[in-house]
Coordinates of N, CA and C in Angstrom, one line a residue:
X1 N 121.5 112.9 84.3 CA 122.5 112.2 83.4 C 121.7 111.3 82.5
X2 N 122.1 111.5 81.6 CA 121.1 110.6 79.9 C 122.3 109.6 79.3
X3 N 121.8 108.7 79.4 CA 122.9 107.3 79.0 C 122.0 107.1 77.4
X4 N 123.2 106.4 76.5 CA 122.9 106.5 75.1 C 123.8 105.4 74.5
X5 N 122.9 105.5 73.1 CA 123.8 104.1 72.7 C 123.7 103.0 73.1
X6 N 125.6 101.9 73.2 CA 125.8 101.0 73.9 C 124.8 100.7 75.3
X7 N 125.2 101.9 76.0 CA 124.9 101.4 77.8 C 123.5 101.1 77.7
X8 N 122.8 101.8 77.0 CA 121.1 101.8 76.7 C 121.1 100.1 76.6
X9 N 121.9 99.5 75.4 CA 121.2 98.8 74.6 C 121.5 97.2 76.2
X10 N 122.6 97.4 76.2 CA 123.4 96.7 77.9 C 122.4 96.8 78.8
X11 N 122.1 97.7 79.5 CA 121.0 97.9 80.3 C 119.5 97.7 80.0
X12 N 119.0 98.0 79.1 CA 118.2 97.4 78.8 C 118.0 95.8 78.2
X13 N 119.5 95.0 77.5 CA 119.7 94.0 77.4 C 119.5 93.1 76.4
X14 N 119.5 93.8 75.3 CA 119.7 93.1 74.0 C 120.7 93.1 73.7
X15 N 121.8 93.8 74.7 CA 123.4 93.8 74.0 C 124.1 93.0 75.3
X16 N 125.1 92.2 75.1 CA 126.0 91.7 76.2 C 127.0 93.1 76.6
X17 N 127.4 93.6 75.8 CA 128.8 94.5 76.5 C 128.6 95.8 75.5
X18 N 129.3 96.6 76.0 CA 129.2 98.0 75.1 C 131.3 98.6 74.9
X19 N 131.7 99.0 74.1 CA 133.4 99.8 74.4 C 133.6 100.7 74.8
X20 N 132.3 101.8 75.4 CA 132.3 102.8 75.7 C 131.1 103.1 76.3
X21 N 131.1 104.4 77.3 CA 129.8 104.8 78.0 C 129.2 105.7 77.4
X22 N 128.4 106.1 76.6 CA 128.0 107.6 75.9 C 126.9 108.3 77.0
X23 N 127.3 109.5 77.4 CA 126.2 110.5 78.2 C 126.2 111.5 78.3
X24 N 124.9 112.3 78.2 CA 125.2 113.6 77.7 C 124.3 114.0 79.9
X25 N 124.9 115.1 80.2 CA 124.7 115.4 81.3 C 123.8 117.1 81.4
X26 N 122.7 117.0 81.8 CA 121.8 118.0 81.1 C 121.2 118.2 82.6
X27 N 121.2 119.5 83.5 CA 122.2 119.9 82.9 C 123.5 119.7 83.9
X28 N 124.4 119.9 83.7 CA 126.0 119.5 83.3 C 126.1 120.1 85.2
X29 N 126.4 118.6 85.8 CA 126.6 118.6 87.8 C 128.0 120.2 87.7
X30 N 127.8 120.2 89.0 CA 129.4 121.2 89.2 C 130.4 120.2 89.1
X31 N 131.3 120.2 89.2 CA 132.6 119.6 89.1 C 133.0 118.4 88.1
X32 N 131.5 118.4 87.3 CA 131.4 117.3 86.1 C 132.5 117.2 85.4
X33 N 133.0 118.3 84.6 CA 134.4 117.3 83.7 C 135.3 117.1 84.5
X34 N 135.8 117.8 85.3 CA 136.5 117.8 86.3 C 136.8 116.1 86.5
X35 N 136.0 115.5 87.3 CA 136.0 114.1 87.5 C 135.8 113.2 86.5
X36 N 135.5 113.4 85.7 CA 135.6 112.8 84.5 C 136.7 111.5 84.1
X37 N 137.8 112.8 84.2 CA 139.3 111.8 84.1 C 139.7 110.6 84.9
X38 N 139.3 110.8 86.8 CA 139.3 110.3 87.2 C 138.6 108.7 87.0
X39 N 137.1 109.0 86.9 CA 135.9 108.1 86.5 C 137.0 107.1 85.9
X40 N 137.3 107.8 84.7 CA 137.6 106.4 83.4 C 139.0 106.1 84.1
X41 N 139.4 106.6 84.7 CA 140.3 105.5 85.5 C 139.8 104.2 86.4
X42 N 139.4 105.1 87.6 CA 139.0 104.2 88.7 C 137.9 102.8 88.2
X43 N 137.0 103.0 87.2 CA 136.4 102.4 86.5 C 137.0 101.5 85.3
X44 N 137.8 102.1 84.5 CA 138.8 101.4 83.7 C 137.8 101.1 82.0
X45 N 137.2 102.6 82.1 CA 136.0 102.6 80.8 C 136.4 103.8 80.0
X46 N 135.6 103.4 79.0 CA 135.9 104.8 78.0 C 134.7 105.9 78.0
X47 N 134.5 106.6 78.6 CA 133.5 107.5 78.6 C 133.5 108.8 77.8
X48 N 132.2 108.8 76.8 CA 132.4 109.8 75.7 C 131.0 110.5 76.3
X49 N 131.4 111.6 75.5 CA 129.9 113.1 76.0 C 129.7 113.0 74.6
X50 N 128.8 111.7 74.7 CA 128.0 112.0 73.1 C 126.5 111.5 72.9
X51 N 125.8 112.0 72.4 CA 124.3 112.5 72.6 C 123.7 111.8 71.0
X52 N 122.6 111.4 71.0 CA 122.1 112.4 69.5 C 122.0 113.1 68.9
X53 N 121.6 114.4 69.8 CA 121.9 116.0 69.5 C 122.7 116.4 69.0
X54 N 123.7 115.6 69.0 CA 125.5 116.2 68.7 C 125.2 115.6 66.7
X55 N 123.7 114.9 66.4 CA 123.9 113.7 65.3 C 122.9 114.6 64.5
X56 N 121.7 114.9 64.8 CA 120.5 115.2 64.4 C 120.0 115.9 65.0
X57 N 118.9 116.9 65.2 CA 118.1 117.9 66.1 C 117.4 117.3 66.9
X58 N 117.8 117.9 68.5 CA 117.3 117.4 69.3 C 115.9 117.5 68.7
X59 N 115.0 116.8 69.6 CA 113.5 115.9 68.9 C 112.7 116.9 70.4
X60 N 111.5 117.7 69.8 CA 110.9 118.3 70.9 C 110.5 117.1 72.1
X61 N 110.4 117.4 73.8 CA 110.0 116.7 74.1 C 110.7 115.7 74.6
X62 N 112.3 115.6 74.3 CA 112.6 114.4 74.4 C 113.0 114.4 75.9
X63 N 113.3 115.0 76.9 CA 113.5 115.1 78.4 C 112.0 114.2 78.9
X64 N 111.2 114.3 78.4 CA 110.0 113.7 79.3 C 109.8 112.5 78.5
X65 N 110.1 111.9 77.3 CA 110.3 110.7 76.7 C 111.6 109.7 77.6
X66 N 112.2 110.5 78.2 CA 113.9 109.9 78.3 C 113.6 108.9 79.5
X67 N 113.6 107.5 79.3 CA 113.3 106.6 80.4 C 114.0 106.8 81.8
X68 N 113.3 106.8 82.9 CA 114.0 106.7 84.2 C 114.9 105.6 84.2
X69 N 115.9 105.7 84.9 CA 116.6 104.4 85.2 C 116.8 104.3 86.7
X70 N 117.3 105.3 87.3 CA 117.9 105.7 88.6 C 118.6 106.8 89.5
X71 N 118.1 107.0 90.9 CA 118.5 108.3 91.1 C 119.8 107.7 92.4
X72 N 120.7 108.4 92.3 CA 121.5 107.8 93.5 C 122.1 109.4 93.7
X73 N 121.6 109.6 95.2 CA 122.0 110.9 95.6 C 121.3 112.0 94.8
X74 N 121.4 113.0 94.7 CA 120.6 114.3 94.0 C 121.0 113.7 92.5
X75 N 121.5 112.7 91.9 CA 121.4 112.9 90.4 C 121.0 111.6 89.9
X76 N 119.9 111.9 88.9 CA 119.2 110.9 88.6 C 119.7 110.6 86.8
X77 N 119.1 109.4 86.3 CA 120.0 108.7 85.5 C 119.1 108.3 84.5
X78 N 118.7 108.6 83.3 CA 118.0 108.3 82.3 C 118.4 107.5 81.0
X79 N 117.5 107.0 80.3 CA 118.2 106.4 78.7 C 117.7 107.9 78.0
X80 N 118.6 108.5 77.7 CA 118.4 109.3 76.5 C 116.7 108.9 75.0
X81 N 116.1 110.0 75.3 CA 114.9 109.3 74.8 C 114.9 108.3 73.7
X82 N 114.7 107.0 73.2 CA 114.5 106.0 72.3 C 114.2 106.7 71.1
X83 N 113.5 107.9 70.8 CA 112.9 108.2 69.3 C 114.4 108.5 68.8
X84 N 115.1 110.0 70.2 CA 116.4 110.7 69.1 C 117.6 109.6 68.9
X85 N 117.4 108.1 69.9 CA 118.6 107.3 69.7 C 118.6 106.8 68.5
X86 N 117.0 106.4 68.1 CA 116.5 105.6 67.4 C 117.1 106.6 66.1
X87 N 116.5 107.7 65.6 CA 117.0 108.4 65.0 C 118.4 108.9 64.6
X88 N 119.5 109.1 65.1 CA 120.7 109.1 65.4 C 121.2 107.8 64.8
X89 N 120.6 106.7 64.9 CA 121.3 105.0 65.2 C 120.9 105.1 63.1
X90 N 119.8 105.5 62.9 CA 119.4 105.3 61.4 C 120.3 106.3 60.2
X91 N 120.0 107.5 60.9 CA 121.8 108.1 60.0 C 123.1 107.8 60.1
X92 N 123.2 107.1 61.1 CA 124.5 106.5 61.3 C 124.5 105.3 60.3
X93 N 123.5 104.6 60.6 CA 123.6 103.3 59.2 C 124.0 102.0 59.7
X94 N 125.0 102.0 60.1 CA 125.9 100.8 60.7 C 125.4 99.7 60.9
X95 N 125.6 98.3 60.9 CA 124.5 97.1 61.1 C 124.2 96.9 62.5
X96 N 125.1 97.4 63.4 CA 125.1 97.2 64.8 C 123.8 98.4 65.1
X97 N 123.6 99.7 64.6 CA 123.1 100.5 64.7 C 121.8 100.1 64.3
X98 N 121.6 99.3 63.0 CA 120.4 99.0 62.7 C 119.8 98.0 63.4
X99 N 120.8 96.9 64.1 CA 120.0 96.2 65.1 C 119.6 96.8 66.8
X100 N 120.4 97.8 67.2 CA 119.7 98.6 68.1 C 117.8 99.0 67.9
X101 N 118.1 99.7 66.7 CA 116.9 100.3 66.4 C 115.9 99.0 66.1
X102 N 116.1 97.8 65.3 CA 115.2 97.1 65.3 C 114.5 96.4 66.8
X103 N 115.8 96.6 67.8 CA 115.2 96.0 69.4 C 114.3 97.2 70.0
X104 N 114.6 98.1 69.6 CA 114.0 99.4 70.0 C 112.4 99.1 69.8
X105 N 112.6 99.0 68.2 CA 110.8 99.0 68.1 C 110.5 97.8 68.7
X106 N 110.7 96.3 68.5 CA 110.4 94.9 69.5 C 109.8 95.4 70.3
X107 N 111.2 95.8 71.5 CA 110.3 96.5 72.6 C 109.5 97.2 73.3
X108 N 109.0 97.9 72.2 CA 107.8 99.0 72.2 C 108.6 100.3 72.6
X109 N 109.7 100.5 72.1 CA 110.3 101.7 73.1 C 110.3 102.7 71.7
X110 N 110.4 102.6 70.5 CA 109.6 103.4 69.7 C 108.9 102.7 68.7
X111 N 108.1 103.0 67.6 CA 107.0 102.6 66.7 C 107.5 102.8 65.5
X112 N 107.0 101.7 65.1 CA 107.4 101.7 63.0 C 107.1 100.3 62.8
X113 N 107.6 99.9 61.7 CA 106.9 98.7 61.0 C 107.6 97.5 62.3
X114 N 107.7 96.3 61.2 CA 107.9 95.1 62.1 C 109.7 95.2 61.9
X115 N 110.2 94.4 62.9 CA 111.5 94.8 62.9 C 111.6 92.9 63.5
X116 N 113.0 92.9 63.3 CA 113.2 91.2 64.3 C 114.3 91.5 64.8
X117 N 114.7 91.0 66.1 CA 115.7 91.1 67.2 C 115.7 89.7 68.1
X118 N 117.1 89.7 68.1 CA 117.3 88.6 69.5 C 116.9 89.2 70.6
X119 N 117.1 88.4 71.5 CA 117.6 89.3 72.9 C 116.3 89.0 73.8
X120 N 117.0 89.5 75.7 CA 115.9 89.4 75.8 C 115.5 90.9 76.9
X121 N 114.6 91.8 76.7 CA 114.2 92.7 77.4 C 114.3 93.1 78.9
X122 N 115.3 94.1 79.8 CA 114.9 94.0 81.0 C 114.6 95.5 81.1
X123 N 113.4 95.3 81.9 CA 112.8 96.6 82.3 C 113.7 97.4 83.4
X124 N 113.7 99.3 83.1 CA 114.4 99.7 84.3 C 113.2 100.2 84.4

């Protein structure tokens, strides 16, 4: 499971709160949409199946870039790799998008010029 976006930026911790969960599931559990419905209930979130990929070409490579986060039970739980977020977050434009990407490089999670960001980093 590859978390993106919001939950990335939450979890990692330059963001307080996200309105939605973005995750693209690669590849895709048995009974995955299925439960789906349930999830955003019992949880009371908005969960979207949306990726980079869905924005830009996936980027070679990006499964072994895609940070660990957590395995609970047989399925383990990644940030969707930082280049294609990073990438995705700069076509998009948005100011909230551009401050993603600028915590991105801060934190060394991808490379490019100098960028400035609040916040404060927590490692998964």
């Amino acid at each position: 499971m590859y978390f993106t976006g919001g939950v990335s930026a939450v979890l990692m911790g330059w963001r307080e709160m996200t309105i939605d969960v973005d995750l693209k599931a690669e590849p895709e559990p048995q009974g995955f949409f299925e439960c789906l419905p349930r999830l955003k209930d019992d949880l009371d979130i908005n969960i979207e199946l949306a990726s980079p990929d869905q924005f830009v070409p996936a980027l070679p490579g990006w499964q072994d870039r895609s940070r660990f986060i957590a395995r609970h039970g047989r399925l383990d739980f990644h940030h969707y790799d930082f280049y294609g977020q990073a990438l995705s977050k700069v076509e998009r434009d948005h100011p909230r998008d551009r401050h993603d990407v600028a915590c991105m490089i801060r934190y060394g999670l991808t490379r490019s010029g100098s960028a400035s960001c609040s916040g404060r980093l927590r490692r998964s």
